[in-house]
Short mmCIF file of C-alpha atoms and ligand atoms in Angstrom, two decimals:
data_model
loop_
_atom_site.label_atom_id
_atom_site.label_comp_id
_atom_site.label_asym_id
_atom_site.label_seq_id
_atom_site.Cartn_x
_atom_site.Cartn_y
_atom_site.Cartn_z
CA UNK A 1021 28.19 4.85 -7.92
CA UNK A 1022 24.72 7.08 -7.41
CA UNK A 1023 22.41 5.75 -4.86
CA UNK A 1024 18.93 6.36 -4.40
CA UNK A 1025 17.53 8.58 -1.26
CA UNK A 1026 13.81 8.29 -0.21
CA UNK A 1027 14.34 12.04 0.96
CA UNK A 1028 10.16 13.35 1.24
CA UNK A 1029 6.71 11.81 2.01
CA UNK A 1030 3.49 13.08 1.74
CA UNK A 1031 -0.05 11.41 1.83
CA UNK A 1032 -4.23 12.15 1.06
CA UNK A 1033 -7.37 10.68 2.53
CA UNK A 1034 -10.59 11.38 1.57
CA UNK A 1035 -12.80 13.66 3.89
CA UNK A 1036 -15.17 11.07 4.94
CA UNK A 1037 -14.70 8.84 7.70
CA UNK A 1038 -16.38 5.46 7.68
CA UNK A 1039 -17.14 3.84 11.26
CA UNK A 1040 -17.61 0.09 11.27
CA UNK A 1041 -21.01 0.18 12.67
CA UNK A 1042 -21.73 1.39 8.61
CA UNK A 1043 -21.90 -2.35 7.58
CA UNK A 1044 -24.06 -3.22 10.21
CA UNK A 1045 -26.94 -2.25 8.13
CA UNK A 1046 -25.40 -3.00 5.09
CA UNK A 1047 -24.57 -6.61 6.03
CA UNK A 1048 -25.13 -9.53 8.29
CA UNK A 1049 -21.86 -8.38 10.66
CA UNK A 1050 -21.25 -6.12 14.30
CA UNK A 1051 -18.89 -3.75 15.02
CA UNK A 1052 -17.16 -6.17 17.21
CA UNK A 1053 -16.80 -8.90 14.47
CA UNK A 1054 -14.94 -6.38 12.41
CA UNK A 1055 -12.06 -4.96 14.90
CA UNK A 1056 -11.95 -8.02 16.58
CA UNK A 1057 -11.03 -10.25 13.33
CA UNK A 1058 -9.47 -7.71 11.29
CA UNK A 1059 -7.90 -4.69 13.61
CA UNK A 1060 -9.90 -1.98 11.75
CA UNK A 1061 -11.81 0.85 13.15
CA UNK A 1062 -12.19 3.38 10.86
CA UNK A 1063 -11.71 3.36 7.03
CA UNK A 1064 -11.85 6.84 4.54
CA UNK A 1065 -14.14 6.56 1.28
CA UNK A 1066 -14.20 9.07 -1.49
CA UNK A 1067 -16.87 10.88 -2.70
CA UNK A 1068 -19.08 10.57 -5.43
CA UNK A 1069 -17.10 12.69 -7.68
CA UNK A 1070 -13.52 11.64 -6.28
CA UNK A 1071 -11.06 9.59 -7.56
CA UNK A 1072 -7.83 8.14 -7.54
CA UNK A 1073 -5.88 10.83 -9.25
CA UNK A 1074 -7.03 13.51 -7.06
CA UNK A 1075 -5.98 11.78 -4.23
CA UNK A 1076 -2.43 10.83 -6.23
CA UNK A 1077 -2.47 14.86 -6.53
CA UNK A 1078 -2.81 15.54 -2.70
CA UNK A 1079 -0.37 13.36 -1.50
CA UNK A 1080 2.19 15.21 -3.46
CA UNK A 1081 0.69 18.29 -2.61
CA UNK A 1082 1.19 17.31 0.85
CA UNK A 1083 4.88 15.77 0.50
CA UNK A 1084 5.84 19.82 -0.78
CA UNK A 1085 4.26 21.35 2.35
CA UNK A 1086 5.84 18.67 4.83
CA UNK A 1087 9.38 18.56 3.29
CA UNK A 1088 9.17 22.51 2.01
CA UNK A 1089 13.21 22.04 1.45
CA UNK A 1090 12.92 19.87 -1.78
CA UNK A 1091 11.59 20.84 -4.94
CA UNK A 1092 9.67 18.93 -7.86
CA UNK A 1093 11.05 21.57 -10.61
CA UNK A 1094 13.21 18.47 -12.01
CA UNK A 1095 11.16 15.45 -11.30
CA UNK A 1096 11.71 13.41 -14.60
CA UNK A 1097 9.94 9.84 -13.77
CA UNK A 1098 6.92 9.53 -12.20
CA UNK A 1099 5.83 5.85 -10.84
CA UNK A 1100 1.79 5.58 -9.80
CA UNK A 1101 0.76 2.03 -8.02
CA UNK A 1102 -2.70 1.74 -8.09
CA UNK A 1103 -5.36 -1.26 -8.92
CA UNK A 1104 -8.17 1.34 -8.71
CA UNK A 1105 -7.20 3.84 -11.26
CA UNK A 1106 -9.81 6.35 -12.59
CA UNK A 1107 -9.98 4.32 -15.58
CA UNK A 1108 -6.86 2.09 -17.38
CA UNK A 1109 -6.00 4.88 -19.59
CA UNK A 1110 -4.48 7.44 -19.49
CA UNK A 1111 -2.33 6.50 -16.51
CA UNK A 1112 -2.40 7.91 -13.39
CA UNK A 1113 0.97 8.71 -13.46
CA UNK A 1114 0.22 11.09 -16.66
CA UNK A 1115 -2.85 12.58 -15.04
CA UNK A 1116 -0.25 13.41 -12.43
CA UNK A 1117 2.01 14.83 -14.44
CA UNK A 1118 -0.24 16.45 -16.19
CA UNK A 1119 -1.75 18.39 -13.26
CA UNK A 1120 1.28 18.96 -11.51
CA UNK A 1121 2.59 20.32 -14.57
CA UNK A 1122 5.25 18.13 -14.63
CA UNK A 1123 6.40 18.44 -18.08
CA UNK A 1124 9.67 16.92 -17.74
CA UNK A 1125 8.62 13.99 -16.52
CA UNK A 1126 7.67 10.39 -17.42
CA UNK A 1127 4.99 8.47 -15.95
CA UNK A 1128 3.93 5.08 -15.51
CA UNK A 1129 1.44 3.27 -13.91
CA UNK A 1130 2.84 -0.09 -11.75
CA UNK A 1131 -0.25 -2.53 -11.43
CA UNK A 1132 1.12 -5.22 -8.40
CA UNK A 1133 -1.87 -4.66 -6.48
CA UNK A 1134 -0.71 -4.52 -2.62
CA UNK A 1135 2.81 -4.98 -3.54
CA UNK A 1136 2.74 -2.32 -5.96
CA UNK A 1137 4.20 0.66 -3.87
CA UNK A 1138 6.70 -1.78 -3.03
CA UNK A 1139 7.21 -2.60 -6.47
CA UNK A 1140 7.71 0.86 -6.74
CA UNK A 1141 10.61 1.88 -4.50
CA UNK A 1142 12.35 -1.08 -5.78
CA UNK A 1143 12.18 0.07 -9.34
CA UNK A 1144 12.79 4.24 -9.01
CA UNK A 1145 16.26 2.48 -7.18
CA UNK A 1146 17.06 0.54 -10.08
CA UNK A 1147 16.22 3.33 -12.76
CA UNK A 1148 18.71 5.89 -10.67
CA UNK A 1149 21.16 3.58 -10.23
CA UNK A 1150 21.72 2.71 -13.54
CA UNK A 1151 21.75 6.44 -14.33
CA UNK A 1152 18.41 6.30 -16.36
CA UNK A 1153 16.51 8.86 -14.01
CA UNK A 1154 17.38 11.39 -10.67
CA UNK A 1155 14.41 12.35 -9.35
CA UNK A 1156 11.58 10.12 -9.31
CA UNK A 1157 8.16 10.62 -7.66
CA UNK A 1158 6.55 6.90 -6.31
CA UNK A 1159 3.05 7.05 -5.42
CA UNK A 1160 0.47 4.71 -4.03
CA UNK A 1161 -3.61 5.40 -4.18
CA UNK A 1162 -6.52 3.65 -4.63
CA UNK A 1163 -10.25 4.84 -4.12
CA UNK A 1164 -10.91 1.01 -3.48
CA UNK A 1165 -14.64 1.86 -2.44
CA UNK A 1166 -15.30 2.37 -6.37
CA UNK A 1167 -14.39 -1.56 -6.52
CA UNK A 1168 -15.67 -3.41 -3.80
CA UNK A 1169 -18.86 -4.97 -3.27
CA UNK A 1170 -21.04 -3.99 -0.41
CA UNK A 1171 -23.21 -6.79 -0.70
CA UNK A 1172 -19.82 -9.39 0.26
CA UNK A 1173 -19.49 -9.68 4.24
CA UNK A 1174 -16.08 -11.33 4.07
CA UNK A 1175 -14.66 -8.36 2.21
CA UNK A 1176 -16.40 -4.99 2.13
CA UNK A 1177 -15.82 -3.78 5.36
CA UNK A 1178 -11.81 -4.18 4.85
CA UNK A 1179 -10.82 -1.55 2.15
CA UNK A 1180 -10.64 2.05 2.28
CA UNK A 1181 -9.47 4.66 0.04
CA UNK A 1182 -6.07 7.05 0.28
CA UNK A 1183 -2.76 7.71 -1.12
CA UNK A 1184 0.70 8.00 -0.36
CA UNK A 1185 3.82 10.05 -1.68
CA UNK A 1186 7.42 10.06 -1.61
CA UNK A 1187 10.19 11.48 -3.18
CA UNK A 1188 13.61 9.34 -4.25
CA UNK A 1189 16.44 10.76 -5.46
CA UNK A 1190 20.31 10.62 -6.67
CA UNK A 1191 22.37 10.46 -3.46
CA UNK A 1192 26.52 9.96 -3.25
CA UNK A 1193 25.42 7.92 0.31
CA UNK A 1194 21.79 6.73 -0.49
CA UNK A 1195 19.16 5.65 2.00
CA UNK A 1196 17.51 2.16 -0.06
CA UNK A 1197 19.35 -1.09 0.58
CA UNK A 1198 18.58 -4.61 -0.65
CA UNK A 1199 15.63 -4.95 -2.31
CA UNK A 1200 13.62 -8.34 -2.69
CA UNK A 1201 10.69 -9.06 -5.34
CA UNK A 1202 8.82 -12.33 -6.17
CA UNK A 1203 4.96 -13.55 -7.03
CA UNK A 1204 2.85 -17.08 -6.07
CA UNK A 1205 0.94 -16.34 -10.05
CA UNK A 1206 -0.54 -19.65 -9.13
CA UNK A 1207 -2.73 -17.78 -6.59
CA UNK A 1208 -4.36 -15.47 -9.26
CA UNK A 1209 -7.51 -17.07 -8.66
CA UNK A 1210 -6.83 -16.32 -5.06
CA UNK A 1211 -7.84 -12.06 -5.09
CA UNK A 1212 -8.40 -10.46 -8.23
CA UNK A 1213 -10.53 -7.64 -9.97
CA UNK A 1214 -12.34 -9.19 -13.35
CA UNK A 1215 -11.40 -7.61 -16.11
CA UNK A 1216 -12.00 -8.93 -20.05
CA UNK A 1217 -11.71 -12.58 -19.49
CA UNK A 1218 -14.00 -14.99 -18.09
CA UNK A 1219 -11.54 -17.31 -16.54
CA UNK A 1220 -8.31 -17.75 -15.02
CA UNK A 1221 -6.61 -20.74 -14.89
CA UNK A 1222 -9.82 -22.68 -15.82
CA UNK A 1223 -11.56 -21.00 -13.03
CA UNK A 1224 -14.17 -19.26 -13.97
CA UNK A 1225 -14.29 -15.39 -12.77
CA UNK A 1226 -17.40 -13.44 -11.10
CA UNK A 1227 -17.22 -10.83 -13.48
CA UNK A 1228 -18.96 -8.09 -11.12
CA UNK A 1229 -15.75 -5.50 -11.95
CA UNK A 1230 -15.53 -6.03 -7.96
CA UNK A 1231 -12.67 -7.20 -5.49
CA UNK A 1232 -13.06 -10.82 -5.12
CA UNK A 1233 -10.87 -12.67 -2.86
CA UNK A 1234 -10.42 -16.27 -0.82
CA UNK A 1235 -9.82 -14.39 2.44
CA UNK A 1236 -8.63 -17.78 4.03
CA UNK A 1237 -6.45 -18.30 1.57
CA UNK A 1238 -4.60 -14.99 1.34
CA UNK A 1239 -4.10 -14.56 4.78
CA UNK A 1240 -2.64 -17.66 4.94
CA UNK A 1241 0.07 -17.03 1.96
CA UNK A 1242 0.74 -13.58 2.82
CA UNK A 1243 1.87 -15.10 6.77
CA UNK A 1244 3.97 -17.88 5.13
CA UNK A 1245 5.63 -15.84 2.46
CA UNK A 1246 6.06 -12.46 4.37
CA UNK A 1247 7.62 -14.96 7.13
CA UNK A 1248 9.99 -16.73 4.78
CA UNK A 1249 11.11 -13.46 3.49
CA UNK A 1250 11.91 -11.38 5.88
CA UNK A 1251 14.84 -12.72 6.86
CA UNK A 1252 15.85 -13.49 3.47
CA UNK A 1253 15.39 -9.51 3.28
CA UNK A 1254 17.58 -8.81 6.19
CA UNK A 1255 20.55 -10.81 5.12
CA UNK A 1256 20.51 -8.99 1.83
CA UNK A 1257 20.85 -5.61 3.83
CA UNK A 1258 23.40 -7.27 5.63
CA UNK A 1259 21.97 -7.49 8.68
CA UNK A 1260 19.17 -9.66 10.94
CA UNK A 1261 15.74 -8.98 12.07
CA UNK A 1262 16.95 -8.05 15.18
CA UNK A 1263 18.67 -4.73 13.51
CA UNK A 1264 15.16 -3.60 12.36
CA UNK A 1265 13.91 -0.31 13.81
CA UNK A 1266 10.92 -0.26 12.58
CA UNK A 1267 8.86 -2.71 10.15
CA UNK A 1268 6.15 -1.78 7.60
CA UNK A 1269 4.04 -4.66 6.34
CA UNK A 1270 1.16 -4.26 3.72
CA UNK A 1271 -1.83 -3.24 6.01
CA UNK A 1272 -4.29 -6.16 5.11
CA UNK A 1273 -5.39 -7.03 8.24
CA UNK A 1274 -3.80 -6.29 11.73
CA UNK A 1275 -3.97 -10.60 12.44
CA UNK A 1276 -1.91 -10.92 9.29
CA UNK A 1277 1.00 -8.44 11.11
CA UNK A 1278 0.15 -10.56 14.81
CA UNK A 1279 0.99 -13.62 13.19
CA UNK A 1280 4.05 -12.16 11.10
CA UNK A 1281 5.46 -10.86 14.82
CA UNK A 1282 4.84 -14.03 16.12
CA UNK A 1283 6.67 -15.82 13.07
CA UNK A 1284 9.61 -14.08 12.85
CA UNK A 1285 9.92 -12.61 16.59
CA UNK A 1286 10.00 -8.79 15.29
CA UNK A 1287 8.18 -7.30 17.90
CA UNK A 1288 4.39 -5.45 17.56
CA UNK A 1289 6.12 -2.20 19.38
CA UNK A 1290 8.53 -1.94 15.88
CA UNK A 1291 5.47 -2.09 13.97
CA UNK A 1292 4.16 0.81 11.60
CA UNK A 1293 0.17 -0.15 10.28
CA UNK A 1294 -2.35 1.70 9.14
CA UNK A 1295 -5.22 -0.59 9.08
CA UNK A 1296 -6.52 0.33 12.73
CA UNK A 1297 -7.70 4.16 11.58
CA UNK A 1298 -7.25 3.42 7.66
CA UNK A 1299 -8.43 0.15 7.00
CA UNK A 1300 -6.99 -1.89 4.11
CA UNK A 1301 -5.68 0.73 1.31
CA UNK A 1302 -3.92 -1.91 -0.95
CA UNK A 1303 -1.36 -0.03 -2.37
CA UNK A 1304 -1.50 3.00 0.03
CA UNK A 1305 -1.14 1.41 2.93
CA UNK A 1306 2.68 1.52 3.68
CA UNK A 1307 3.02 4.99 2.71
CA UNK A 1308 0.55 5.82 4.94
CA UNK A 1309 2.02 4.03 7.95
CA UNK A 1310 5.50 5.76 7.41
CA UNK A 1311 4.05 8.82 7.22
CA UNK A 1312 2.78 8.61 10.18
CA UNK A 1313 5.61 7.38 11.81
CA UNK A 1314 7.62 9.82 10.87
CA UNK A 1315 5.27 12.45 11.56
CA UNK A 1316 4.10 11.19 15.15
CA UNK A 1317 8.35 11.40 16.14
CA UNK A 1318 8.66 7.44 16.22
CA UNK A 1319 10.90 7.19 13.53
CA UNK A 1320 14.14 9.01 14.33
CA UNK A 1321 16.26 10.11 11.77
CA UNK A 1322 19.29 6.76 11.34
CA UNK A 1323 16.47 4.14 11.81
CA UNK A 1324 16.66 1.02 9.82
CA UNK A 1325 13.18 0.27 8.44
CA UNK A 1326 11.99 -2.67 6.60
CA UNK A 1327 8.85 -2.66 4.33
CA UNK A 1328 7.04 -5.23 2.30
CA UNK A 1329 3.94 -5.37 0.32
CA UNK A 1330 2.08 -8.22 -0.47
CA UNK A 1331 -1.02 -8.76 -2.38
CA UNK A 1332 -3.28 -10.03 -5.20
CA UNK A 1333 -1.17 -11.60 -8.07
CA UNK A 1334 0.05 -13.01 -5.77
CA UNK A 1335 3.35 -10.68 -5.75
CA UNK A 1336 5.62 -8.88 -3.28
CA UNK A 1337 8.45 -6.95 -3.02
CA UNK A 1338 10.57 -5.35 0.24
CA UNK A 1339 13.28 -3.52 1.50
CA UNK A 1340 15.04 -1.64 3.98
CA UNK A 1341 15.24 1.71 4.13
CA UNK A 1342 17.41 4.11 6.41
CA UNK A 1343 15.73 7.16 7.56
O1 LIG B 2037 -4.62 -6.79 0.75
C1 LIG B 2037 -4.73 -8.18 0.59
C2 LIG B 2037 -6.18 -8.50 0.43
N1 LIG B 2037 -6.84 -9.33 1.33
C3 LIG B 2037 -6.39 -9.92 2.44
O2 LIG B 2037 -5.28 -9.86 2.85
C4 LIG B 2037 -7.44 -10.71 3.20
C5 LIG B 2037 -6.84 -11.63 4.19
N2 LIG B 2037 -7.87 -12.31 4.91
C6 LIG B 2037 -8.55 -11.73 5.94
O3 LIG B 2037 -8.31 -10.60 6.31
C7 LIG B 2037 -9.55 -12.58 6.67
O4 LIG B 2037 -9.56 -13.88 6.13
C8 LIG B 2037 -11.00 -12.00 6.64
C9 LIG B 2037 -11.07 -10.76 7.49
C10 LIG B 2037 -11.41 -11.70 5.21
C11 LIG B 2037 -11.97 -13.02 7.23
O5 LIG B 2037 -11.57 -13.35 8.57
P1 LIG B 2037 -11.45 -14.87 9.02
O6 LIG B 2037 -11.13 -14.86 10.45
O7 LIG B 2037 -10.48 -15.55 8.08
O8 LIG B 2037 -12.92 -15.37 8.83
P2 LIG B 2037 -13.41 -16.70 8.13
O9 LIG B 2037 -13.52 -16.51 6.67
O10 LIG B 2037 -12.57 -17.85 8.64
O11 LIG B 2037 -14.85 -16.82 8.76
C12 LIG B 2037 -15.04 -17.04 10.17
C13 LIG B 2037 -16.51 -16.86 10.51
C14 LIG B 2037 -17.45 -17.60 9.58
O12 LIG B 2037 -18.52 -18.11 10.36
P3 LIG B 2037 -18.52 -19.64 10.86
O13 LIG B 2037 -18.44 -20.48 9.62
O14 LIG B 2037 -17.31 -19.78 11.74
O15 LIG B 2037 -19.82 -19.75 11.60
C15 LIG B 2037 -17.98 -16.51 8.66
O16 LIG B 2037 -19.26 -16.80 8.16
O17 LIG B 2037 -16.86 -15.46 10.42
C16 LIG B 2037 -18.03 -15.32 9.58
N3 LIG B 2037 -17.97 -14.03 8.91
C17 LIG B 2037 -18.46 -12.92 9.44
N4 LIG B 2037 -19.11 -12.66 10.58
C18 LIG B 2037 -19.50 -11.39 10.83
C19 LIG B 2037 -17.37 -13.75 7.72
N5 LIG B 2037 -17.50 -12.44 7.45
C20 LIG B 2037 -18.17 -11.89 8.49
C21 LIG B 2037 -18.60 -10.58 8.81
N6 LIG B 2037 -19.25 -10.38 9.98
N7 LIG B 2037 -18.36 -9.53 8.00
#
């Protein structure tokens, strides 16, 4: 049977730093409001002239210099989760391709929102498993800042921009476990982007090409769901929450991850986030935070670690990897 390795990480921020006191002239908000209710301090937006495929690009880039011992000659799939791509087509994945002249590769663009590098991992397993595809790049970036709305106070000062890379691969052994996928659609409404229609559901959209979301609501799904799942997770690795070295959640909001510990009793100390220094990088987010973690020395080689994404659609997917 071939298994699927998560073998190489890399990851890209943009060059500018945003500080929180930014909104306070932007918005009716303090510094204080912001880390106290949402964790952040710091968030990255791109410039002018910057966008989601050059961050895509970077985070590879990266992943080559960290890991120098693989190689991308024979990459054949290439998986890009984004909900702020430079524009819907051509994908980001074949931008990607294209400029990491990739030739033997195909590309596709997962749009799950938060979930989506989640989505990811889950689906480069599948495709090697069932023999379809050996190497297989999964990416998550967003240049959010191009879609939010500076003029909203609930929302604006969450997102940031950045991407993360790693590599998967045909293993005998294998290093991805149980995976776990599943969507609320009913909260559509809930956080969304506007696109061609005017309504969803019968609810009418605010077609500003901006994130919109019922913060309230969201936060309250994502700690219910994420909750219920995680064990659900566990027991399809085989093991309990307890076993976890290290868990990953999406990094919406650092109260979201509070009230998960508190939930499910997996301690803050086994917690990788990224929203303190990164702020809320939808589909970036976990990438980033395992990066990190791996590059800081927390995460030994052996350690069981869980991740799950969770996001507009409403849809998430998890699983456990073994560094
Ligand atoms: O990646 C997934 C995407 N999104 C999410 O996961 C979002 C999840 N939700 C959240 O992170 C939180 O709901 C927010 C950070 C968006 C909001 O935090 P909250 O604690 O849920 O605030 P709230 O909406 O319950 O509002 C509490 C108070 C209100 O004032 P009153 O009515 O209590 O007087 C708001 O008007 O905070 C006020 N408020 C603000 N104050 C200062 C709302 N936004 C701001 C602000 N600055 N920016």
């Amino acid at each position: 049977m071939v298994n699927a390795r998560l073998s190489a990480i890399g990851m890209s921020v943009p060059e500018k730093v945003i500080p929180n006191s930014y909104f306070e002239s932007l918005i009716d908000t303090t510094e204080e409001w912001i880390l106290s209710r949402t964790g952040i301090k710091t968030r990255y937006h791109a410039a002018p002239d910057e966008f989601t495929s050059d961050l895509c690009v970077r985070a590879v880039q990266d992943l080559v210099v960290q890991f120098p011992e693989v190689s991308l000659e024979d990459v054949d799939m290439i998986l890009v989760a984004t909900t702020s791509p430079d524009q819907p087509m051509p994908s980001m994945a074949c931008r990607v391709q294209h400029r990491l002249s990739l030739s033997h590769a195909g590309a596709l663009d997962i749009y799950a929102a938060c979930a989506g590098f989640s989505y990811g991992i889950v689906m480069a397993k599948g495709l090697i498993a069932g023999g379809v595809h050996k190497k297989i790049l999964v990416i998550g970036a967003e240049t959010l800042s191009k879609v939010t709305d500076f003029t909203d106070r609930t929302s604006c000062m969450l997102f940031g921009d950045g991407a993360g890379a790693v590599l998967i691969e045909a293993d005998k052994t294998g290093n991805i476990g149980g995976c776990i996928t599943g969507a609320s659609g009913e909260g559509g409404p809930d956080l969304y982007i506007s696109g061609f229609a005017e309504s969803i559901d019968g609810q009418p959209l605010k077609m500003n090409r901006c994130i919109v979301q019922n913060g309230r609501k969201v936060f309250k799904w994502a700690v219910t769901k994420v909750a219920e799942q995680m064990p659900l997770l566990a027991a399809a690795n085989g093991i309990t929450l307890a076993d976890i070295d290290w868990f990953v959640p999406h990094s919406a909001n650092l109260r979201i991850i509070e009230a998960l510990s508190n939930e499910t009793g997996v301690p803050m100390e086994k917690v990788l986030e990224s929203i303190v220094d990164f702020g809320n990088t939808s589909s970036a987010s976990i990438p980033i935070a395992l990066y990190n973690g791996i590059k800081s020395g927390k995460v030994k080689r052996g350690d069981k670690i869980m991740i799950f994404g969770f996001g507009g659609g409403l849809a998430y997917a998890g699983t456990v990897i073994t560094w």
